[in-house]
Amino acid sequence: MKFSIRALAPERAKTACLVLGVFKGTTPAQSELTPAARRADRAARGALRAVLAKGDLSGRAGSTTLLRQVTGLAAERVMLVGLGAKDEFTENSYRDVIRSVANALKELGVREATVYLVGHKLPAHDLAWNLRQATLGLRDAFYAFDQLKTEKKGPPPALAEITFALPAAAVPAAAGRALREAEATADGVALARTLGNLPSNICTPGYLADEAKKLARQYKLRLEVLERRDMERLGMGALVSVTKGSHQPPKLIALHYAGGAKSKKPVVLVGKGVTFDTGGISLKPGAEMDEMKFDMSGAASVLGTVRALAGMKAPVNVIGVVPAVENMPGGGASKPGDVVTTMSGQTVEILNTDAEGRLILCDALTYAERYKPDVIVDIATLTGACVIALGHVVSGLFANDQKLADALRAAGDDAWDRVWQMPLHEDYQEQLRSNFADMANIGGRPAGSVTAASFLARFARKQRWAHLDIAGVAYKSGREKGSTGRPVPLLVRFALRHAGGRAA
Ligand code: BES
Ligand code: MN
Ligand code: ZN
């Protein structure tokens, strides 16, 4: 899908579908036309108002109605979309509106459309924000994962071109840049979604390494892939222990995007890449176990973010590190009570083989030290406890540096891919006490997501480090089951803001 932005009088837009916003009034007749809609209505001698007066549009955010062949307008069709009440127009309503428009355009089957919605600014955001949200929302709605179905639902959606239009006003220079950023981000989100959606018999650790290879080739990036023997040589006893029950060879992937000055220390993103989490010998119950194919969503978000930043030529240095393994039971698998030595030298008693994410991440965090990172952020579907605490709205944020935490929260608010900070007091470390090793890999029922983060914190003491627990946000269950691509939008925003710049 191609996106562009231009200043254009709505009555003159020669388009298959002209999309105009309408704020809800106390009665449909009292709906308030947005400036572009007002202008179009004037050119059409009141044809839009007449439709509203008949009550054809509820005005609720995301409601739509369609008019054809309106005299006075160059467009073939007009789609009126309700924005909700003007004084209740929020980020969520803007996003709902975009999603509804996307679905209505999909239904309509037009090849292109001209959309007058990005001019409706929210108090806390600028035009660039609206453009990013609209682009990501449209691309998200048109994303399909049907490569494993033999019978496609029908022809692929026709929509190929979207023009975001502003009535008359000139287009600021920053708008084009925002669009390119958003398109590259959407590419990253799509990659993350597809990797997440692929089943574990296809998306194995080796598959993730191959995907990194493709990115390295496409964007000319440096790539390292460590094999099991490399991990053993480096003393990554925790990482290797998780993979012992599996027939899939583990991979430790490091993908380097160097878009910033050589002197700039990199942002290192570490993504949990458990391509399937059975729980191991501490086997998970059967219900919804299929969803554990999404346990590599952190890894997918890291690869998606690198793709986005490379695609937009962002002036940042980012290294994506992905420990990729499959967690299986088997004759060689780790057993509860086993003690392993991590690359840091600290020993861990594996009391539960289902707490495997922290075991692969701890060695990846130690490995990341060699890059002398400015900051490290790990991203992981780490705990069910985080889902209980925060649900599916925000990611759990933990950090040993408050500035870094604030920067991530701000980036999340900006991207509308939000996080909520959780505690990380030393007091929680007590729960990880072990009689037989330096620490246990579980901390009991209370504060499960906090003790998981506290475990990781022991391997990031020398670093400015943050951890995002994305167990609740990375994918949806039920009818809508599928990967969301979160938190790619957050990570891209964070990297760009961290560099203090924008895409080139
Ligand atoms: N991958 C799971 C966490 C998870 C659970 C993600 C549900 C998404 C939805 C992780 O490896 C895990 O199994 N964690 C255990 C930790 C426990 C054994 C301390 C959990 O959350 O139950
Ligand atoms: Mn697990
Ligand atoms: Zn897991």
mmCIF file of N, CA and C in Angstrom, residues 235-337:
data_model
loop_
_atom_site.group_PDB
_atom_site.id
_atom_site.type_symbol
_atom_site.label_atom_id
_atom_site.label_comp_id
_atom_site.label_asym_id
_atom_site.label_seq_id
_atom_site.Cartn_x
_atom_site.Cartn_y
_atom_site.Cartn_z
ATOM 1 N N GLY A 235 30.441 -20.505 27.909
ATOM 2 C CA GLY A 235 29.960 -20.805 29.252
ATOM 3 C C GLY A 235 28.513 -20.432 29.504
ATOM 4 N N MET A 236 27.713 -20.447 28.424
ATOM 5 C CA MET A 236 26.300 -20.077 28.567
ATOM 6 C C MET A 236 25.474 -21.275 29.034
ATOM 7 N N GLY A 237 25.778 -21.719 30.254
ATOM 8 C CA GLY A 237 25.147 -22.943 30.753
ATOM 9 C C GLY A 237 23.638 -22.836 30.918
ATOM 10 N N ALA A 238 23.128 -21.645 31.188
ATOM 11 C CA ALA A 238 21.685 -21.486 31.375
ATOM 12 C C ALA A 238 20.964 -21.548 30.034
ATOM 13 N N LEU A 239 21.479 -20.819 29.074
ATOM 14 C CA LEU A 239 20.887 -20.823 27.731
ATOM 15 C C LEU A 239 20.875 -22.242 27.154
ATOM 16 N N VAL A 240 22.015 -22.907 27.237
ATOM 17 C CA VAL A 240 22.128 -24.243 26.653
ATOM 18 C C VAL A 240 21.203 -25.234 27.366
ATOM 19 N N SER A 241 21.011 -25.053 28.671
ATOM 20 C CA SER A 241 20.204 -26.019 29.440
ATOM 21 C C SER A 241 18.762 -26.076 28.934
ATOM 22 N N VAL A 242 18.256 -24.946 28.428
ATOM 23 C CA VAL A 242 16.849 -24.904 28.016
ATOM 24 C C VAL A 242 16.619 -25.731 26.751
ATOM 25 N N THR A 243 17.654 -25.873 25.958
ATOM 26 C CA THR A 243 17.512 -26.459 24.637
ATOM 27 C C THR A 243 17.787 -27.973 24.634
ATOM 28 N N LYS A 244 18.129 -28.504 25.809
ATOM 29 C CA LYS A 244 18.615 -29.889 25.861
ATOM 30 C C LYS A 244 17.564 -30.948 25.533
ATOM 31 N N GLY A 245 16.288 -30.624 25.730
ATOM 32 C CA GLY A 245 15.238 -31.591 25.414
ATOM 33 C C GLY A 245 14.774 -31.520 23.971
ATOM 34 N N SER A 246 15.295 -30.569 23.220
ATOM 35 C CA SER A 246 14.786 -30.306 21.872
ATOM 36 C C SER A 246 15.688 -30.871 20.799
ATOM 37 N N HIS A 247 15.098 -31.234 19.665
ATOM 38 C CA HIS A 247 15.888 -31.643 18.503
ATOM 39 C C HIS A 247 16.295 -30.448 17.653
ATOM 40 N N GLN A 248 15.750 -29.275 17.964
ATOM 41 C CA GLN A 248 16.070 -28.070 17.191
ATOM 42 C C GLN A 248 17.344 -27.440 17.742
ATOM 43 N N PRO A 249 18.372 -27.270 16.913
ATOM 44 C CA PRO A 249 19.587 -26.625 17.409
ATOM 45 C C PRO A 249 19.317 -25.166 17.799
ATOM 46 N N PRO A 250 19.873 -24.724 18.927
ATOM 47 C CA PRO A 250 19.674 -23.339 19.367
ATOM 48 C C PRO A 250 20.509 -22.384 18.522
ATOM 49 N N LYS A 251 20.106 -21.136 18.490
ATOM 50 C CA LYS A 251 20.874 -20.098 17.791
ATOM 51 C C LYS A 251 20.925 -18.863 18.688
ATOM 52 N N LEU A 252 22.054 -18.201 18.691
ATOM 53 C CA LEU A 252 22.107 -16.872 19.314
ATOM 54 C C LEU A 252 22.444 -15.893 18.199
ATOM 55 N N ILE A 253 21.458 -15.051 17.901
ATOM 56 C CA ILE A 253 21.553 -14.161 16.745
ATOM 57 C C ILE A 253 21.908 -12.755 17.218
ATOM 58 N N ALA A 254 22.839 -12.102 16.539
ATOM 59 C CA ALA A 254 23.106 -10.682 16.813
ATOM 60 C C ALA A 254 23.149 -9.944 15.481
ATOM 61 N N LEU A 255 22.186 -9.046 15.304
ATOM 62 C CA LEU A 255 22.022 -8.322 14.043
ATOM 63 C C LEU A 255 22.321 -6.845 14.299
ATOM 64 N N HIS A 256 23.315 -6.318 13.581
ATOM 65 C CA HIS A 256 23.800 -4.971 13.871
ATOM 66 C C HIS A 256 23.323 -3.972 12.825
ATOM 67 N N TYR A 257 22.598 -2.966 13.267
ATOM 68 C CA TYR A 257 22.268 -1.862 12.367
ATOM 69 C C TYR A 257 23.038 -0.627 12.837
ATOM 70 N N ALA A 258 23.919 -0.134 12.007
ATOM 71 C CA ALA A 258 24.761 1.010 12.384
ATOM 72 C C ALA A 258 24.415 2.206 11.511
ATOM 73 N N GLY A 259 23.381 2.943 11.915
ATOM 74 C CA GLY A 259 22.962 4.125 11.153
ATOM 75 C C GLY A 259 23.452 5.417 11.783
ATOM 76 N N GLY A 260 24.006 5.297 12.997
ATOM 77 C CA GLY A 260 24.452 6.487 13.711
ATOM 78 C C GLY A 260 25.957 6.680 13.627
ATOM 79 N N ALA A 261 26.444 7.714 14.286
ATOM 80 C CA ALA A 261 27.885 7.989 14.297
ATOM 81 C C ALA A 261 28.614 6.825 14.961
ATOM 82 N N LYS A 262 29.845 6.555 14.475
ATOM 83 C CA LYS A 262 30.646 5.448 15.015
ATOM 84 C C LYS A 262 30.874 5.602 16.513
ATOM 85 N N SER A 263 30.999 6.866 16.951
ATOM 86 C CA SER A 263 31.312 7.144 18.356
ATOM 87 C C SER A 263 30.123 6.871 19.281
ATOM 88 N N LYS A 264 28.931 6.712 18.689
ATOM 89 C CA LYS A 264 27.725 6.531 19.510
ATOM 90 C C LYS A 264 27.574 5.089 19.961
ATOM 91 N N LYS A 265 27.493 4.908 21.289
ATOM 92 C CA LYS A 265 27.287 3.557 21.814
ATOM 93 C C LYS A 265 25.915 3.033 21.386
ATOM 94 N N PRO A 266 25.816 1.736 21.148
ATOM 95 C CA PRO A 266 24.555 1.210 20.622
ATOM 96 C C PRO A 266 23.480 1.009 21.691
ATOM 97 N N VAL A 267 22.248 1.004 21.221
ATOM 98 C CA VAL A 267 21.122 0.487 21.994
ATOM 99 C C VAL A 267 21.073 -1.001 21.684
ATOM 100 N N VAL A 268 21.133 -1.833 22.711
ATOM 101 C CA VAL A 268 21.037 -3.271 22.474
ATOM 102 C C VAL A 268 19.646 -3.753 22.879
ATOM 103 N N LEU A 269 18.966 -4.380 21.937
ATOM 104 C CA LEU A 269 17.647 -4.954 22.196
ATOM 105 C C LEU A 269 17.795 -6.465 22.256
ATOM 106 N N VAL A 270 17.355 -7.051 23.354
ATOM 107 C CA VAL A 270 17.469 -8.504 23.532
ATOM 108 C C VAL A 270 16.061 -9.093 23.548
ATOM 109 N N GLY A 271 15.773 -9.985 22.612
ATOM 110 C CA GLY A 271 14.404 -10.517 22.506
ATOM 111 C C GLY A 271 14.313 -12.001 22.797
ATOM 112 N N LYS A 272 13.419 -12.358 23.695
ATOM 113 C CA LYS A 272 13.214 -13.777 24.013
ATOM 114 C C LYS A 272 12.703 -14.522 22.782
ATOM 115 N N GLY A 273 13.440 -15.548 22.405
ATOM 116 C CA GLY A 273 13.087 -16.302 21.204
ATOM 117 C C GLY A 273 12.818 -17.768 21.487
ATOM 118 N N VAL A 274 11.845 -18.050 22.348
ATOM 119 C CA VAL A 274 11.460 -19.441 22.586
ATOM 120 C C VAL A 274 10.417 -19.796 21.521
ATOM 121 N N THR A 275 10.829 -20.567 20.525
ATOM 122 C CA THR A 275 9.938 -20.790 19.376
ATOM 123 C C THR A 275 8.772 -21.700 19.739
ATOM 124 N N PHE A 276 8.926 -22.498 20.779
ATOM 125 C CA PHE A 276 7.780 -23.137 21.432
ATOM 126 C C PHE A 276 8.146 -23.444 22.866
ATOM 127 N N ASP A 277 7.195 -23.128 23.764
ATOM 128 C CA ASP A 277 7.421 -23.338 25.189
ATOM 129 C C ASP A 277 6.435 -24.369 25.718
ATOM 130 N N THR A 278 6.881 -25.624 25.760
ATOM 131 C CA THR A 278 6.017 -26.668 26.354
ATOM 132 C C THR A 278 6.061 -26.605 27.875
ATOM 133 N N GLY A 279 7.037 -25.878 28.395
ATOM 134 C CA GLY A 279 7.298 -25.895 29.833
ATOM 135 C C GLY A 279 8.460 -26.831 30.165
ATOM 136 N N GLY A 280 8.786 -27.739 29.235
ATOM 137 C CA GLY A 280 9.850 -28.719 29.516
ATOM 138 C C GLY A 280 9.328 -29.793 30.457
ATOM 139 N N ILE A 281 10.186 -30.325 31.301
ATOM 140 C CA ILE A 281 9.764 -31.373 32.242
ATOM 141 C C ILE A 281 8.671 -30.841 33.177
ATOM 142 N N SER A 282 8.723 -29.555 33.520
ATOM 143 C CA SER A 282 7.619 -28.926 34.262
ATOM 144 C C SER A 282 6.538 -28.574 33.243
ATOM 145 N N LEU A 283 6.002 -29.619 32.614
ATOM 146 C CA LEU A 283 5.128 -29.483 31.449
ATOM 147 C C LEU A 283 3.908 -28.601 31.721
ATOM 148 N N LYS A 284 3.585 -27.777 30.748
ATOM 149 C CA LYS A 284 2.407 -26.921 30.864
ATOM 150 C C LYS A 284 1.141 -27.753 30.692
ATOM 151 N N PRO A 285 0.012 -27.292 31.249
ATOM 152 C CA PRO A 285 -1.264 -27.959 30.961
ATOM 153 C C PRO A 285 -1.628 -27.796 29.481
ATOM 154 N N GLY A 286 -2.502 -28.661 28.981
ATOM 155 C CA GLY A 286 -2.790 -28.700 27.541
ATOM 156 C C GLY A 286 -3.561 -27.518 26.999
ATOM 157 N N ALA A 287 -4.462 -26.964 27.801
ATOM 158 C CA ALA A 287 -5.345 -25.917 27.288
ATOM 159 C C ALA A 287 -4.543 -24.726 26.766
ATOM 160 N N GLU A 288 -4.854 -24.308 25.557
ATOM 161 C CA GLU A 288 -4.203 -23.150 24.911
ATOM 162 C C GLU A 288 -2.695 -23.282 24.780
ATOM 163 N N MET A 289 -2.186 -24.511 24.857
ATOM 164 C CA MET A 289 -0.730 -24.623 24.765
ATOM 165 C C MET A 289 -0.222 -24.165 23.395
ATOM 166 N N ASP A 290 -1.089 -24.267 22.383
ATOM 167 C CA ASP A 290 -0.690 -23.810 21.033
ATOM 168 C C ASP A 290 -0.175 -22.371 21.058
ATOM 169 N N GLU A 291 -0.717 -21.572 22.002
ATOM 170 C CA GLU A 291 -0.327 -20.164 22.040
ATOM 171 C C GLU A 291 1.139 -19.977 22.429
ATOM 172 N N MET A 292 1.750 -21.024 22.892
ATOM 173 C CA MET A 292 3.174 -20.913 23.251
ATOM 174 C C MET A 292 4.081 -20.881 22.013
ATOM 175 N N LYS A 293 3.467 -20.937 20.813
ATOM 176 C CA LYS A 293 4.268 -20.632 19.618
ATOM 177 C C LYS A 293 4.594 -19.134 19.579
ATOM 178 N N PHE A 294 3.799 -18.350 20.333
ATOM 179 C CA PHE A 294 4.037 -16.898 20.375
ATOM 180 C C PHE A 294 5.148 -16.526 21.358
ATOM 181 N N ASP A 295 5.791 -17.542 21.951
ATOM 182 C CA ASP A 295 6.771 -17.257 22.996
ATOM 183 C C ASP A 295 8.091 -16.720 22.422
ATOM 184 N N MET A 296 8.105 -16.516 21.118
ATOM 185 C CA MET A 296 9.266 -15.864 20.483
ATOM 186 C C MET A 296 8.893 -14.446 20.041
ATOM 187 N N SER A 297 7.822 -13.898 20.621
ATOM 188 C CA SER A 297 7.361 -12.571 20.198
ATOM 189 C C SER A 297 8.371 -11.474 20.519
ATOM 190 N N GLY A 298 9.106 -11.644 21.610
ATOM 191 C CA GLY A 298 10.154 -10.654 21.924
ATOM 192 C C GLY A 298 11.192 -10.631 20.812
ATOM 193 N N ALA A 299 11.616 -11.831 20.390
ATOM 194 C CA ALA A 299 12.582 -11.948 19.292
ATOM 195 C C ALA A 299 12.010 -11.332 18.017
ATOM 196 N N ALA A 300 10.740 -11.624 17.737
ATOM 197 C CA ALA A 300 10.102 -11.095 16.527
ATOM 198 C C ALA A 300 10.072 -9.570 16.567
ATOM 199 N N SER A 301 9.815 -9.018 17.757
ATOM 200 C CA SER A 301 9.750 -7.553 17.862
ATOM 201 C C SER A 301 11.133 -6.932 17.678
ATOM 202 N N VAL A 302 12.154 -7.642 18.093
ATOM 203 C CA VAL A 302 13.521 -7.132 17.893
ATOM 204 C C VAL A 302 13.876 -7.139 16.408
ATOM 205 N N LEU A 303 13.595 -8.238 15.720
ATOM 206 C CA LEU A 303 13.890 -8.297 14.285
ATOM 207 C C LEU A 303 13.036 -7.275 13.528
ATOM 208 N N GLY A 304 11.774 -7.137 13.934
ATOM 209 C CA GLY A 304 10.889 -6.151 13.302
ATOM 210 C C GLY A 304 11.391 -4.732 13.500
ATOM 211 N N THR A 305 11.894 -4.455 14.692
ATOM 212 C CA THR A 305 12.404 -3.109 14.979
ATOM 213 C C THR A 305 13.658 -2.813 14.170
ATOM 214 N N VAL A 306 14.552 -3.786 14.078
ATOM 215 C CA VAL A 306 15.767 -3.588 13.273
ATOM 216 C C VAL A 306 15.375 -3.353 11.812
ATOM 217 N N ARG A 307 14.413 -4.136 11.338
ATOM 218 C CA ARG A 307 13.962 -3.941 9.958
ATOM 219 C C ARG A 307 13.399 -2.530 9.754
ATOM 220 N N ALA A 308 12.590 -2.082 10.710
ATOM 221 C CA ALA A 308 11.978 -0.751 10.592
ATOM 222 C C ALA A 308 13.049 0.338 10.560
ATOM 223 N N LEU A 309 14.000 0.248 11.484
ATOM 224 C CA LEU A 309 15.025 1.300 11.579
ATOM 225 C C LEU A 309 15.927 1.297 10.353
ATOM 226 N N ALA A 310 16.283 0.105 9.888
ATOM 227 C CA ALA A 310 17.123 0.013 8.694
ATOM 228 C C ALA A 310 16.345 0.519 7.477
ATOM 229 N N GLY A 311 15.057 0.164 7.430
ATOM 230 C CA GLY A 311 14.223 0.556 6.297
ATOM 231 C C GLY A 311 14.068 2.060 6.176
ATOM 232 N N MET A 312 14.042 2.750 7.305
ATOM 233 C CA MET A 312 13.884 4.214 7.264
ATOM 234 C C MET A 312 15.230 4.918 7.360
ATOM 235 N N LYS A 313 16.326 4.152 7.380
ATOM 236 C CA LYS A 313 17.669 4.710 7.510
ATOM 237 C C LYS A 313 17.774 5.626 8.727
ATOM 238 N N ALA A 314 17.314 5.142 9.850
ATOM 239 C CA ALA A 314 17.332 5.940 11.077
ATOM 240 C C ALA A 314 18.774 6.176 11.540
ATOM 241 N N PRO A 315 19.058 7.371 12.053
ATOM 242 C CA PRO A 315 20.425 7.691 12.477
ATOM 243 C C PRO A 315 20.724 7.137 13.862
ATOM 244 N N VAL A 316 20.631 5.833 14.009
ATOM 245 C CA VAL A 316 20.822 5.200 15.315
ATOM 246 C C VAL A 316 21.699 3.960 15.165
ATOM 247 N N ASN A 317 22.343 3.580 16.257
ATOM 248 C CA ASN A 317 23.065 2.307 16.290
ATOM 249 C C ASN A 317 22.281 1.353 17.180
ATOM 250 N N VAL A 318 21.803 0.289 16.579
ATOM 251 C CA VAL A 318 21.006 -0.681 17.332
ATOM 252 C C VAL A 318 21.524 -2.074 17.034
ATOM 253 N N ILE A 319 21.657 -2.877 18.086
ATOM 254 C CA ILE A 319 22.016 -4.279 17.900
ATOM 255 C C ILE A 319 20.880 -5.125 18.455
ATOM 256 N N GLY A 320 20.352 -5.981 17.613
ATOM 257 C CA GLY A 320 19.295 -6.896 18.039
ATOM 258 C C GLY A 320 19.912 -8.236 18.405
ATOM 259 N N VAL A 321 19.717 -8.642 19.654
ATOM 260 C CA VAL A 321 20.264 -9.923 20.120
ATOM 261 C C VAL A 321 19.105 -10.867 20.417
ATOM 262 N N VAL A 322 19.144 -12.042 19.819
ATOM 263 C CA VAL A 322 18.043 -12.990 19.962
ATOM 264 C C VAL A 322 18.551 -14.372 20.349
ATOM 265 N N PRO A 323 18.354 -14.768 21.616
ATOM 266 C CA PRO A 323 18.592 -16.161 21.962
ATOM 267 C C PRO A 323 17.359 -16.957 21.526
ATOM 268 N N ALA A 324 17.584 -17.924 20.636
ATOM 269 C CA ALA A 324 16.454 -18.667 20.072
ATOM 270 C C ALA A 324 16.580 -20.141 20.418
ATOM 271 N N VAL A 325 15.560 -20.675 21.063
ATOM 272 C CA VAL A 325 15.562 -22.076 21.502
ATOM 273 C C VAL A 325 14.133 -22.607 21.488
ATOM 274 N N GLU A 326 14.042 -23.946 21.597
ATOM 275 C CA GLU A 326 12.741 -24.576 21.787
ATOM 276 C C GLU A 326 12.783 -25.248 23.150
ATOM 277 N N ASN A 327 11.743 -25.072 23.949
ATOM 278 C CA ASN A 327 11.718 -25.651 25.303
ATOM 279 C C ASN A 327 10.877 -26.917 25.308
ATOM 280 N N MET A 328 11.543 -28.063 25.313
ATOM 281 C CA MET A 328 10.851 -29.353 25.204
ATOM 282 C C MET A 328 11.225 -30.282 26.357
ATOM 283 N N PRO A 329 10.316 -31.191 26.703
ATOM 284 C CA PRO A 329 10.710 -32.296 27.580
ATOM 285 C C PRO A 329 11.442 -33.332 26.739
ATOM 286 N N GLY A 330 12.146 -34.223 27.354
ATOM 287 C CA GLY A 330 12.872 -35.250 26.601
ATOM 288 C C GLY A 330 13.916 -35.888 27.485
ATOM 289 N N GLY A 331 14.533 -36.929 26.968
ATOM 290 C CA GLY A 331 15.517 -37.666 27.764
ATOM 291 C C GLY A 331 16.696 -36.822 28.195
ATOM 292 N N GLY A 332 17.023 -35.813 27.381
ATOM 293 C CA GLY A 332 18.179 -34.990 27.731
ATOM 294 C C GLY A 332 17.808 -33.710 28.449
ATOM 295 N N ALA A 333 16.509 -33.500 28.644
ATOM 296 C CA ALA A 333 16.042 -32.201 29.148
ATOM 297 C C ALA A 333 16.494 -31.934 30.585
ATOM 298 N N SER A 334 16.605 -30.650 30.916
ATOM 299 C CA SER A 334 16.863 -30.248 32.299
ATOM 300 C C SER A 334 15.727 -30.720 33.186
ATOM 301 N N LYS A 335 16.071 -31.028 34.440
ATOM 302 C CA LYS A 335 15.077 -31.494 35.401
ATOM 303 C C LYS A 335 15.040 -30.546 36.591
ATOM 304 N N PRO A 336 13.894 -30.443 37.246
ATOM 305 C CA PRO A 336 13.817 -29.574 38.419
ATOM 306 C C PRO A 336 14.896 -29.955 39.438
ATOM 307 N N GLY A 337 15.591 -28.956 39.914
ATOM 308 C CA GLY A 337 16.687 -29.194 40.848
ATOM 309 C C GLY A 337 18.053 -29.142 40.198
#
